[in-house]
Coordinates of C-alpha atoms in Angstrom, one line a residue:
Chain A
M1 CA 61.2 91.5 153.9
E2 CA 63.1 93.4 151.3
A3 CA 62.6 90.5 148.9
S4 CA 58.9 90.9 149.2
I5 CA 59.2 94.6 148.4
S6 CA 61.2 93.9 145.3
A7 CA 58.7 91.4 144.1
K8 CA 55.9 93.9 144.5
K9 CA 57.8 96.7 142.7
D10 CA 59.1 94.4 139.9
L11 CA 62.6 95.6 140.0
V12 CA 64.9 95.1 137.0
I13 CA 67.9 96.3 138.9
E14 CA 68.5 96.1 142.6
A15 CA 72.0 97.1 143.7
R16 CA 72.8 97.1 147.5
N17 CA 76.0 98.6 149.0
L18 CA 78.1 98.4 145.9
T19 CA 81.7 99.3 146.3
K20 CA 84.4 99.3 143.8
V21 CA 88.1 99.8 144.6
Y22 CA 90.8 100.2 141.9
T23 CA 94.4 99.9 142.8
M24 CA 96.5 102.2 140.8
G25 CA 100.1 101.6 141.8
D26 CA 100.2 102.2 145.5
V27 CA 97.0 104.3 145.5
E28 CA 93.6 102.8 146.1
V29 CA 90.8 104.6 144.3
H30 CA 87.3 104.1 145.7
A31 CA 85.1 104.6 142.7
L32 CA 81.9 103.3 144.4
R33 CA 81.3 103.7 148.1
G34 CA 78.4 101.7 149.2
L35 CA 76.0 102.7 146.5
S36 CA 72.4 101.4 146.5
L37 CA 70.0 101.8 143.6
Q38 CA 66.7 100.3 142.5
I39 CA 65.3 100.5 139.0
E40 CA 61.8 99.3 138.2
R41 CA 60.7 97.6 135.0
G42 CA 59.4 100.0 132.4
E43 CA 61.2 103.0 133.9
I44 CA 63.2 105.5 131.8
M45 CA 65.8 107.3 134.0
S46 CA 69.1 109.0 133.7
I47 CA 72.3 108.8 135.7
M48 CA 74.2 112.1 136.0
G49 CA 77.4 113.1 137.7
P50 CA 80.6 115.0 137.2
S51 CA 83.6 113.2 135.9
G52 CA 85.3 111.2 138.6
S53 CA 82.0 110.7 140.5
G54 CA 81.9 106.9 139.8
K55 CA 79.3 107.3 137.1
S56 CA 81.2 105.3 134.5
T57 CA 82.0 102.6 137.1
L58 CA 78.4 102.3 138.0
M59 CA 77.4 102.0 134.4
N60 CA 80.0 99.3 133.8
T61 CA 78.8 97.4 136.9
L62 CA 75.1 97.7 136.1
G63 CA 75.9 96.7 132.5
C64 CA 77.8 93.6 133.8
L65 CA 81.0 94.6 132.1
D66 CA 82.7 94.7 135.5
R67 CA 82.2 93.1 138.9
P68 CA 81.8 95.2 142.1
T69 CA 84.4 94.7 144.8
S70 CA 81.6 94.1 147.3
G71 CA 77.9 94.4 147.6
E72 CA 75.0 92.7 146.0
Y73 CA 73.6 93.2 142.5
Y74 CA 70.4 91.5 141.3
L75 CA 69.6 91.8 137.6
D76 CA 66.1 90.6 136.7
G77 CA 66.3 88.5 139.9
E78 CA 69.7 87.0 139.1
S79 CA 72.6 87.6 141.4
V80 CA 75.4 88.7 139.1
A81 CA 78.0 90.0 141.6
E82 CA 79.6 86.5 141.9
M83 CA 79.4 85.4 138.3
N84 CA 82.4 84.3 136.3
D85 CA 83.4 85.9 133.0
D86 CA 81.5 83.5 130.8
Q87 CA 78.3 83.8 132.9
L88 CA 78.7 87.6 132.7
A89 CA 79.0 87.5 129.0
D90 CA 75.9 85.4 128.8
V91 CA 74.0 87.9 131.0
R92 CA 75.2 90.8 128.9
N93 CA 74.0 89.0 125.8
R94 CA 70.5 88.2 127.1
K95 CA 69.7 91.0 129.5
V96 CA 71.6 94.2 128.5
G97 CA 71.3 96.3 125.4
F98 CA 74.2 98.7 125.0
I99 CA 74.1 102.0 123.2
F100 CA 77.4 103.9 123.0
Q101 CA 78.4 107.5 122.4
T102 CA 80.5 106.5 119.4
F103 CA 77.9 103.9 118.1
N104 CA 80.6 101.1 118.0
L105 CA 79.3 99.5 114.9
L106 CA 81.6 97.1 113.0
K107 CA 82.8 99.2 110.1
R108 CA 83.0 96.4 107.5
A109 CA 79.7 94.8 108.3
S110 CA 76.3 95.9 106.9
A111 CA 73.6 97.2 109.2
L112 CA 71.9 93.9 109.1
A113 CA 75.1 92.0 110.1
N114 CA 75.7 94.5 112.9
V115 CA 72.3 93.9 114.3
E116 CA 72.7 90.1 113.9
L117 CA 75.8 90.1 116.0
P118 CA 74.2 89.6 119.5
L119 CA 72.1 86.9 118.0
R120 CA 75.2 85.1 116.8
Y121 CA 76.6 85.0 120.3
A122 CA 73.3 83.9 121.7
N123 CA 73.8 80.7 119.8
R124 CA 70.1 79.9 119.5
N125 CA 68.6 78.1 116.6
E126 CA 66.5 80.9 115.0
D127 CA 66.2 82.9 111.8
R128 CA 68.7 85.6 112.7
T129 CA 68.3 87.6 109.5
Q130 CA 64.5 87.8 109.9
I131 CA 64.8 89.0 113.6
A132 CA 67.5 91.5 112.7
R133 CA 65.5 92.8 109.8
Q134 CA 62.4 93.4 112.0
A135 CA 64.6 95.2 114.6
L136 CA 65.9 97.5 111.9
E137 CA 62.4 98.1 110.5
S138 CA 61.2 99.0 114.0
V139 CA 63.8 101.9 114.1
G140 CA 62.9 103.0 110.6
L141 CA 65.9 101.6 108.7
G142 CA 64.0 98.9 106.7
E143 CA 65.4 100.5 103.5
R144 CA 69.0 100.6 104.7
L145 CA 69.6 96.9 105.6
H146 CA 72.7 96.4 103.5
H147 CA 74.4 99.7 104.0
K148 CA 77.7 99.8 105.8
P149 CA 78.1 102.3 108.7
N150 CA 80.1 104.8 106.6
E151 CA 77.1 104.9 104.2
L152 CA 74.8 106.0 107.0
S153 CA 74.4 109.4 108.8
G154 CA 75.3 109.6 112.5
G155 CA 71.7 109.5 113.5
Q156 CA 71.1 106.5 111.3
Q157 CA 74.2 104.7 112.8
Q158 CA 72.8 105.3 116.3
R159 CA 69.5 103.9 115.2
V160 CA 71.3 100.7 114.0
A161 CA 72.9 100.6 117.4
I162 CA 69.4 100.9 119.0
A163 CA 68.2 98.0 116.8
R164 CA 71.2 96.0 117.9
A165 CA 70.5 96.7 121.6
L166 CA 66.8 95.6 121.2
V167 CA 67.4 92.5 119.1
N168 CA 67.8 90.1 122.1
N169 CA 64.8 91.6 124.0
P170 CA 67.1 92.7 126.9
A171 CA 65.9 93.5 130.5
F172 CA 67.1 97.1 130.0
I173 CA 68.9 99.4 127.6
M174 CA 72.1 101.0 128.9
A175 CA 72.7 104.2 126.8
D176 CA 76.1 105.9 127.4
E177 CA 75.8 109.5 126.2
P178 CA 73.7 108.4 123.2
T179 CA 73.4 111.9 121.8
G180 CA 77.0 112.9 122.6
N181 CA 78.3 112.5 119.0
L182 CA 75.2 113.8 117.2
D183 CA 74.0 117.2 116.1
S184 CA 71.1 118.6 118.0
K185 CA 68.5 117.5 115.4
S186 CA 69.7 113.9 115.2
G187 CA 70.2 113.8 119.0
D188 CA 66.6 114.9 119.4
E189 CA 65.4 112.1 117.1
I190 CA 67.4 109.5 119.1
M191 CA 65.9 110.8 122.4
K192 CA 62.4 110.7 120.9
M193 CA 63.0 107.2 119.8
L194 CA 64.2 106.1 123.2
L195 CA 61.2 107.8 124.9
A196 CA 58.9 106.1 122.4
L197 CA 60.4 102.7 123.0
N198 CA 59.9 103.2 126.7
K199 CA 56.3 104.4 126.3
E200 CA 55.1 102.1 123.6
R201 CA 57.0 98.9 124.2
G202 CA 57.7 99.3 127.9
V203 CA 61.5 99.0 127.5
T204 CA 63.5 99.9 130.6
V205 CA 66.0 102.6 129.6
I206 CA 69.0 103.9 131.6
I207 CA 70.7 107.0 130.0
V208 CA 74.1 108.0 131.4
T209 CA 74.7 111.6 130.5
H210 CA 76.2 114.8 131.7
D211 CA 73.7 116.9 129.7
P212 CA 71.0 118.2 132.0
E213 CA 68.7 118.9 129.0
I214 CA 68.8 115.2 128.1
A215 CA 68.3 114.1 131.7
K216 CA 65.4 116.5 132.1
R217 CA 63.4 114.5 129.5
T218 CA 63.5 111.3 131.5
E219 CA 61.1 110.4 134.4
R220 CA 63.8 110.2 137.0
V221 CA 67.3 111.6 137.4
V222 CA 69.9 110.0 139.7
T223 CA 73.0 112.0 140.5
I224 CA 76.2 110.3 141.5
R225 CA 78.7 112.1 143.6
D226 CA 81.8 110.6 145.3
G227 CA 80.7 107.1 144.5
Q228 CA 77.2 107.4 146.1
V229 CA 73.8 108.5 145.1
A230 CA 73.6 112.2 146.0
D231 CA 70.6 113.3 148.1
K232 CA 68.2 115.5 146.3
Chain B
M1 CA 78.8 81.3 117.6
N2 CA 79.4 78.2 115.5
Y3 CA 82.6 77.4 113.6
L4 CA 81.3 78.0 110.1
N5 CA 80.4 81.5 111.2
S6 CA 83.8 82.1 112.7
F7 CA 85.4 81.2 109.4
V8 CA 83.2 83.4 107.4
V9 CA 84.0 86.3 109.9
A10 CA 87.7 85.5 109.6
L11 CA 87.5 85.5 105.8
E12 CA 85.8 88.9 105.8
S13 CA 88.3 90.4 108.1
L14 CA 91.2 89.0 106.1
A15 CA 89.6 90.3 102.9
A16 CA 89.3 93.8 104.5
N17 CA 93.1 94.0 104.7
K18 CA 94.0 92.4 101.4
L19 CA 97.6 93.7 101.0
R20 CA 98.5 93.0 104.6
S21 CA 97.0 89.5 104.4
A22 CA 98.8 88.8 101.2
L23 CA 102.2 89.9 102.6
T24 CA 101.6 87.8 105.7
V25 CA 100.8 84.8 103.7
L26 CA 103.9 85.2 101.6
G27 CA 106.1 84.0 104.4
I28 CA 104.2 80.8 104.6
V29 CA 103.9 80.5 100.8
I30 CA 107.7 80.6 100.5
G31 CA 108.2 78.2 103.4
V32 CA 105.8 75.6 102.1
A33 CA 107.0 76.1 98.5
A34 CA 110.6 75.5 99.7
V35 CA 109.6 72.3 101.6
I36 CA 107.7 70.9 98.6
A37 CA 110.3 71.8 96.0
M38 CA 113.3 70.7 98.1
L39 CA 111.7 67.3 98.9
A40 CA 110.6 66.9 95.3
V41 CA 114.1 67.6 93.9
G42 CA 115.7 65.6 96.5
R43 CA 113.5 62.6 95.7
G44 CA 114.1 63.1 92.0
A45 CA 117.9 63.1 92.5
Q46 CA 117.5 60.0 94.7
S47 CA 115.6 58.1 92.1
T48 CA 118.1 59.1 89.4
I49 CA 121.0 57.9 91.5
T50 CA 119.2 54.7 92.4
G51 CA 118.4 54.1 88.7
T52 CA 122.1 54.6 87.8
I53 CA 123.2 52.2 90.4
E54 CA 120.6 49.6 89.5
G55 CA 121.9 49.9 85.9
I56 CA 125.1 48.4 87.1
G57 CA 123.7 44.9 87.3
T58 CA 122.7 42.9 90.3
N59 CA 125.4 40.2 90.0
L60 CA 128.5 42.4 89.9
L61 CA 131.0 42.9 92.7
F62 CA 133.6 45.6 92.9
V63 CA 136.9 44.9 94.6
I64 CA 138.9 48.0 95.6
S65 CA 142.0 48.4 97.6
G66 CA 141.9 49.9 101.0
G67 CA 139.8 48.5 103.9
N68 CA 140.4 48.5 107.6
S69 CA 142.7 51.4 108.4
D70 CA 144.5 49.4 111.1
V71 CA 146.2 47.1 108.6
T72 CA 150.0 47.7 109.1
N73 CA 151.2 46.9 105.6
P74 CA 148.4 47.3 103.1
K75 CA 149.0 45.9 99.7
P76 CA 147.4 47.3 96.5
L77 CA 145.4 45.2 94.2
T78 CA 147.4 43.8 91.3
L79 CA 146.9 42.0 88.0
A80 CA 148.1 38.8 89.8
D81 CA 145.3 39.2 92.3
S82 CA 142.8 39.3 89.5
Q83 CA 144.3 36.3 87.9
A84 CA 143.9 34.5 91.3
L85 CA 140.2 35.3 91.4
R86 CA 139.8 33.3 88.1
D87 CA 140.6 30.1 90.0
S88 CA 137.4 28.1 89.5
F89 CA 138.2 25.8 92.5
A90 CA 138.8 28.5 95.0
A91 CA 136.1 30.7 93.6
P92 CA 133.4 28.6 92.0
S93 CA 130.8 31.4 92.2
V94 CA 132.9 33.7 90.1
I95 CA 132.3 33.6 86.3
G96 CA 134.0 36.8 85.2
V97 CA 136.9 38.9 86.4
A98 CA 137.7 42.3 84.9
P99 CA 140.6 44.3 86.4
M100 CA 140.7 47.9 85.4
M101 CA 142.3 51.3 86.0
Q102 CA 140.6 54.7 85.7
G103 CA 141.8 58.2 85.1
S104 CA 141.0 61.2 83.0
A105 CA 142.7 62.1 79.7
T106 CA 142.8 64.8 77.1
V107 CA 142.0 63.3 73.7
T108 CA 142.7 65.2 70.5
A109 CA 142.1 64.6 66.8
Q110 CA 142.0 66.8 63.8
G111 CA 142.6 69.9 65.9
E112 CA 139.6 69.1 68.2
S113 CA 140.3 68.4 71.8
T114 CA 138.2 67.0 74.6
S115 CA 138.6 66.0 78.2
T116 CA 137.2 62.6 79.0
M117 CA 137.2 59.6 81.3
L118 CA 139.9 57.0 80.5
E119 CA 139.2 53.3 81.3
A120 CA 142.0 50.8 81.0
V121 CA 140.5 47.3 80.9
T122 CA 140.9 43.7 79.7
P123 CA 138.7 41.9 77.1
D124 CA 136.4 40.5 79.9
Y125 CA 135.3 44.1 80.8
G126 CA 133.2 44.2 77.6
W127 CA 130.9 41.4 78.5
V128 CA 131.0 41.9 82.3
R129 CA 129.6 45.4 81.7
N130 CA 127.4 44.5 78.7
L131 CA 129.2 46.9 76.4
E132 CA 127.9 46.9 72.9
L133 CA 129.6 48.4 69.8
T134 CA 128.0 50.1 66.8
E135 CA 131.1 49.4 64.8
G136 CA 134.5 47.8 65.0
E137 CA 135.6 45.4 67.8
F138 CA 136.4 45.5 71.5
I139 CA 139.9 45.1 73.0
S140 CA 141.2 41.6 72.5
E141 CA 143.7 39.4 74.3
A142 CA 146.1 40.1 71.5
H143 CA 145.9 43.8 72.2
I144 CA 146.7 43.2 75.9
L145 CA 149.7 41.0 75.1
A146 CA 151.0 43.4 72.5
R147 CA 150.2 46.5 74.6
S148 CA 148.7 47.9 71.4
A149 CA 147.9 51.5 71.0
V150 CA 144.2 51.0 70.3
V151 CA 141.2 52.7 71.7
V152 CA 137.4 52.2 71.8
L153 CA 135.5 55.6 71.8
G154 CA 132.4 56.5 73.5
P155 CA 129.8 58.2 71.2
D156 CA 130.1 61.6 72.9
V157 CA 133.9 61.6 72.4
A158 CA 133.5 60.6 68.7
E159 CA 130.9 63.4 68.2
E160 CA 133.2 65.9 69.9
L161 CA 136.3 64.9 67.9
F162 CA 134.9 63.9 64.5
G163 CA 131.5 65.5 64.4
R164 CA 130.0 62.1 63.6
T165 CA 129.2 58.8 65.3
D166 CA 129.9 56.4 62.4
G167 CA 132.9 55.5 60.3
V168 CA 135.4 56.5 62.9
V169 CA 137.1 53.1 63.1
G170 CA 140.6 53.3 61.6
E171 CA 141.0 57.0 62.5
T172 CA 143.8 58.0 64.8
V173 CA 143.4 60.0 68.0
R174 CA 146.0 61.3 70.4
I175 CA 145.6 60.5 74.1
E176 CA 147.8 62.6 76.2
G177 CA 149.8 63.3 73.0
Q178 CA 150.3 59.7 72.0
P179 CA 148.7 58.2 68.9
F180 CA 146.0 55.5 69.3
R181 CA 144.1 53.8 66.5
V182 CA 140.3 53.7 66.9
I183 CA 139.1 50.1 66.8
G184 CA 135.5 50.4 68.0
L185 CA 132.7 52.7 68.9
L186 CA 130.4 52.2 71.8
V187 CA 126.6 52.2 71.6
S188 CA 125.1 55.3 73.2
R189 CA 123.5 54.6 76.6
G190 CA 122.1 58.1 77.0
G191 CA 123.6 60.7 79.3
S192 CA 122.7 60.2 82.9
G193 CA 123.8 63.3 84.8
F194 CA 126.3 62.0 87.3
T195 CA 128.2 59.4 85.3
N196 CA 127.9 60.0 81.6
E197 CA 128.9 56.6 80.2
D198 CA 129.0 58.0 76.7
N199 CA 131.8 60.3 77.5
R200 CA 134.8 57.9 77.8
V201 CA 137.6 56.2 76.0
I202 CA 138.6 52.6 76.7
V203 CA 142.2 51.3 76.1
P204 CA 143.9 48.0 76.8
L205 CA 145.0 47.7 80.5
T206 CA 148.6 46.9 79.7
T207 CA 148.9 49.8 77.3
A208 CA 147.7 52.2 79.9
Q209 CA 150.0 50.8 82.6
A210 CA 153.0 51.3 80.3
R211 CA 152.1 54.7 78.8
L212 CA 149.2 56.5 80.4
L213 CA 148.4 55.7 84.0
R214 CA 151.6 55.1 85.8
R215 CA 151.2 53.8 89.3
S216 CA 153.8 53.3 92.0
T217 CA 153.4 49.5 92.2
P218 CA 153.9 47.7 88.9
N219 CA 150.9 45.8 87.7
R220 CA 148.7 47.6 90.1
V221 CA 145.0 48.0 89.2
D222 CA 142.4 50.4 90.6
M223 CA 139.5 48.0 90.8
I224 CA 138.6 44.5 90.0
I225 CA 135.0 43.9 88.7
V226 CA 133.8 40.4 89.4
Q227 CA 130.8 38.8 87.9
A228 CA 129.0 36.3 90.1
A229 CA 127.2 33.3 88.6
S230 CA 123.9 34.8 89.6
S231 CA 122.6 37.5 91.9
E232 CA 121.9 34.8 94.6
A233 CA 125.6 33.8 94.4
V234 CA 126.8 37.4 95.2
P235 CA 127.3 36.8 99.0
Q236 CA 129.0 33.5 98.3
A237 CA 131.3 35.1 95.7
S238 CA 132.1 37.9 98.1
E239 CA 133.3 35.3 100.7
E240 CA 135.4 33.5 98.1
I241 CA 137.0 36.7 96.9
A242 CA 137.8 37.7 100.4
A243 CA 139.3 34.4 101.2
I244 CA 141.6 34.4 98.2
L245 CA 142.8 38.0 98.7
R246 CA 143.4 37.5 102.4
A247 CA 145.6 34.5 101.6
R248 CA 147.5 36.4 99.0
H249 CA 147.9 39.6 101.0
R250 CA 148.6 37.6 104.2
T251 CA 146.2 39.5 106.3
G252 CA 144.1 38.1 109.2
I253 CA 140.4 38.1 109.3
G254 CA 139.0 41.5 110.2
A255 CA 142.1 43.3 108.9
D256 CA 141.4 43.3 105.2
D257 CA 143.3 45.7 103.1
F258 CA 140.7 45.6 100.4
T259 CA 136.9 46.1 100.2
V260 CA 134.3 44.1 98.3
L261 CA 131.2 46.1 97.3
N262 CA 128.1 45.0 95.6
Q263 CA 125.1 46.9 94.2
Q264 CA 123.3 46.9 97.5
D265 CA 126.2 48.6 99.2
F266 CA 126.1 51.3 96.7
L267 CA 122.4 51.7 97.0
D268 CA 122.7 51.9 100.8
T269 CA 125.4 54.5 100.6
A270 CA 123.5 56.6 98.1
A271 CA 120.3 56.3 100.1
A272 CA 122.2 57.5 103.2
V273 CA 123.7 60.5 101.3
T274 CA 120.5 61.6 99.7
G275 CA 118.7 61.0 102.9
V276 CA 121.0 63.4 104.8
L277 CA 120.7 65.8 101.9
T278 CA 116.9 65.7 102.0
I279 CA 116.8 66.2 105.7
F280 CA 119.2 69.1 105.4
L281 CA 117.2 70.8 102.7
G282 CA 114.0 70.1 104.5
G283 CA 115.4 71.6 107.6
V284 CA 116.3 74.8 105.7
A285 CA 112.8 74.9 104.3
A286 CA 111.3 74.3 107.8
I287 CA 113.2 77.3 109.1
S288 CA 111.6 79.5 106.5
L289 CA 108.2 78.1 107.5
L290 CA 109.1 79.1 111.1
V291 CA 109.9 82.6 110.0
G292 CA 106.6 82.7 108.1
G293 CA 104.9 81.6 111.3
I294 CA 106.5 84.4 113.3
G295 CA 105.3 86.8 110.6
I296 CA 101.8 85.6 111.2
M297 CA 102.1 86.0 114.9
N298 CA 103.4 89.6 114.4
I299 CA 100.5 90.6 112.2
M300 CA 98.0 88.9 114.5
L301 CA 99.3 90.9 117.4
V302 CA 99.1 94.1 115.5
S303 CA 95.6 93.1 114.4
V304 CA 94.6 92.4 118.1
I305 CA 95.8 95.9 119.1
E306 CA 94.0 97.6 116.2
R307 CA 90.8 95.8 116.9
T308 CA 90.8 96.3 120.7
R309 CA 87.6 98.3 120.6
E310 CA 86.0 95.7 118.3
I311 CA 86.9 93.0 120.8
G312 CA 85.5 95.1 123.6
L313 CA 82.2 95.6 121.7
R314 CA 81.9 91.9 120.9
K315 CA 82.4 91.1 124.5
A316 CA 79.8 93.7 125.5
L317 CA 77.4 92.1 123.1
G318 CA 77.9 88.7 124.8
A319 CA 81.0 87.1 123.2
R320 CA 82.7 84.7 125.5
K321 CA 86.4 84.3 125.9
R322 CA 86.1 81.2 123.7
D323 CA 84.3 83.1 120.9
I324 CA 87.1 85.7 120.6
M325 CA 89.7 83.0 120.8
I326 CA 88.1 81.0 118.0
Q327 CA 87.7 84.1 115.9
F328 CA 91.4 85.0 116.0
L329 CA 92.6 81.4 115.7
A330 CA 90.4 81.0 112.6
E331 CA 92.1 84.0 111.1
S332 CA 95.6 82.9 111.7
S333 CA 95.0 79.3 110.7
M334 CA 93.2 80.5 107.6
L335 CA 96.2 82.7 106.7
S336 CA 98.6 79.8 107.1
L337 CA 96.3 77.3 105.3
L338 CA 95.9 79.8 102.4
G339 CA 99.7 80.1 102.4
G340 CA 100.0 76.3 102.5
V341 CA 97.8 75.9 99.4
L342 CA 99.5 78.7 97.5
G343 CA 102.9 77.3 98.6
I344 CA 102.1 73.8 97.3
I345 CA 101.2 75.3 93.9
L346 CA 104.4 77.5 93.9
G347 CA 106.5 74.5 95.0
W348 CA 105.0 72.4 92.2
L349 CA 105.9 75.2 89.7
I350 CA 109.5 75.4 91.1
S351 CA 109.9 71.6 90.9
A352 CA 108.7 71.6 87.4
A353 CA 111.1 74.5 86.5
V354 CA 114.0 72.6 88.1
G355 CA 113.0 69.5 86.2
A356 CA 112.9 71.5 82.9
V357 CA 116.3 73.1 83.6
A358 CA 117.8 69.7 84.5
A359 CA 116.4 68.2 81.4
A360 CA 117.8 71.0 79.3
S361 CA 121.3 70.5 80.8
N362 CA 121.2 66.7 80.3
A363 CA 121.0 66.0 84.0
D364 CA 118.3 63.5 84.3
I365 CA 116.4 64.7 87.4
T366 CA 112.7 64.3 87.5
P367 CA 111.3 66.0 90.6
V368 CA 108.7 63.9 92.3
I369 CA 106.0 65.5 94.5
G370 CA 104.7 62.9 96.8
V371 CA 101.3 63.0 98.4
D372 CA 103.1 62.7 101.8
S373 CA 105.1 65.9 101.3
V374 CA 101.9 67.8 100.2
L375 CA 100.1 66.4 103.3
L376 CA 103.1 67.3 105.5
A377 CA 103.3 70.8 104.2
T378 CA 99.5 71.4 104.7
L379 CA 99.4 70.0 108.2
F380 CA 102.6 71.8 109.2
S381 CA 101.4 75.1 107.9
M382 CA 98.1 74.7 109.7
A383 CA 100.0 73.8 112.8
V384 CA 102.2 76.9 112.4
G385 CA 99.1 79.1 112.1
L386 CA 97.5 77.6 115.1
F387 CA 100.6 77.7 117.2
F388 CA 101.6 81.2 116.3
G389 CA 98.0 82.4 116.5
L390 CA 97.5 81.0 120.0
Y391 CA 99.3 83.8 121.8
P392 CA 97.7 86.7 120.0
A393 CA 94.3 85.0 120.2
N394 CA 94.6 84.4 123.9
R395 CA 95.7 88.0 124.3
A396 CA 92.6 89.2 122.5
A397 CA 90.3 86.9 124.5
S398 CA 91.8 88.0 127.8
L399 CA 91.1 91.7 127.2
E400 CA 88.9 93.2 129.9
P401 CA 85.7 94.5 128.2
V402 CA 85.8 97.8 130.1
E403 CA 89.4 98.5 129.1
A404 CA 88.9 97.4 125.6
L405 CA 85.9 99.6 125.0
R406 CA 87.7 102.6 126.4
Y407 CA 90.7 102.0 124.1
E408 CA 91.4 104.8 121.7

């Protein structure tokens, strides 16, 4: 019955009863305690929560960087909870676009080469340079293709990262504090860009943040507390 | 991610740390250069020694005293032994017999003095060893009978004492203080490092026995050089010589107190010695390659730690374990391959330098760089890079993406 519901709602993410237990020495840390979450295609939403709430663990799990200890996780209809490392890498490459607080660009590579990187690992026979150039043009960096990260401003670097996240047409974008390292003006630009991507191109965006101002600008806010979705 | 791509990425990352890459490569460069140079010089020495021995002539046999150490009462070789070898019935394969004694002597003339090799021989020695004279005559039977104080000089000795290599016949030189009349001058054979045949003096055997080279047994000789009728007759001649000497020394078969050597024996011995030398030098060089490899491993490990975040990012963007592995292996094997190529060039330069120094000091060694040693060095350095890159690469590939991204 639930399957028919998910078909109707066109879910990008459907997580049921996720748990995650870390063993630190003798102590077991329960980072996720039976968390369930559904995210529809075309949604822009934010995940909030104090530190230690399990927010980062949820982000890593949804981003397929880590596997849950138990529970089910369907990404774009694929069950990823049981996948091996290489399958997870493949899913990350095709389905997830990451944006990080610290941009995480390769210092020595040009903007173009940075955006090409996911295409290289996709190993498809295609004109990578052309695709990467279009992605950079779509974030307004068509004039800065061959600049290295240290020749770009913080806002521009984050736009390169957005182009990199978009380049493989992922199922959703996972943005971890995307404005955390930017001044308020650049941060505002980046937020506008993410909102525009969602509105104009229908890209599903998940923003993980602790800034209520940022969260307020998204359609939906999910707060995590003690490894579970907090009731409103 | 295809292989070409990996190598481009590896090159870029090596170029980003030029000094570090250069220092890392240096270990391999020195190792490979050492392998190449050692093998080349070793091979050059080998061919020089082989050439010297082959110059002896293929149909000569050398009889020396001493053989099986179990012989209870070994007898030395004497002039009478050499006379016995001339018996054309007992030894039909033998056509020439030249007993000789060897030593060193100080030769003086006109206030000049030189230390040289002294050979005491009979007239047959001249044609058995193909000696040629630029002037004068060789030692004759009359000189032997009369124990004449006469000497044939090598060209280097003449040059040393008189400052010239002609018109020295008739001069007088002093050997160990005793006057000798110069009767002949040898043709120069060119100096060949190990045994310079131009630096010697030749006197009659009997004269030396009486005055210069005193031995415990009268009429004792150091060596008898025997010329066989042809190189095919050498084994037969060897049998005949052994039979005669066994009968004379009254020793049983297998308990010889003498040894008969031919050119092949010398070649075998020289090959064994230079072979051991080459292996030894190669081993030393291989150790330096190993040290170079450990240097690569060290730097790769540092590089993995430094680039933990980069590895995490690459994994987040979809790099598989294999992709990361190939990336780091490409870097380490590129380092070692680069080292290998530079090492071959440096090794070639060193060999050339050694050859030049050897030529300048009259030692006739021409280092030979074989294709096989170049191939060996290249493959070995690649293997070193792969082997020592494996552990760091595996460590990089096994990083958990979450941990790696969080790494500060």
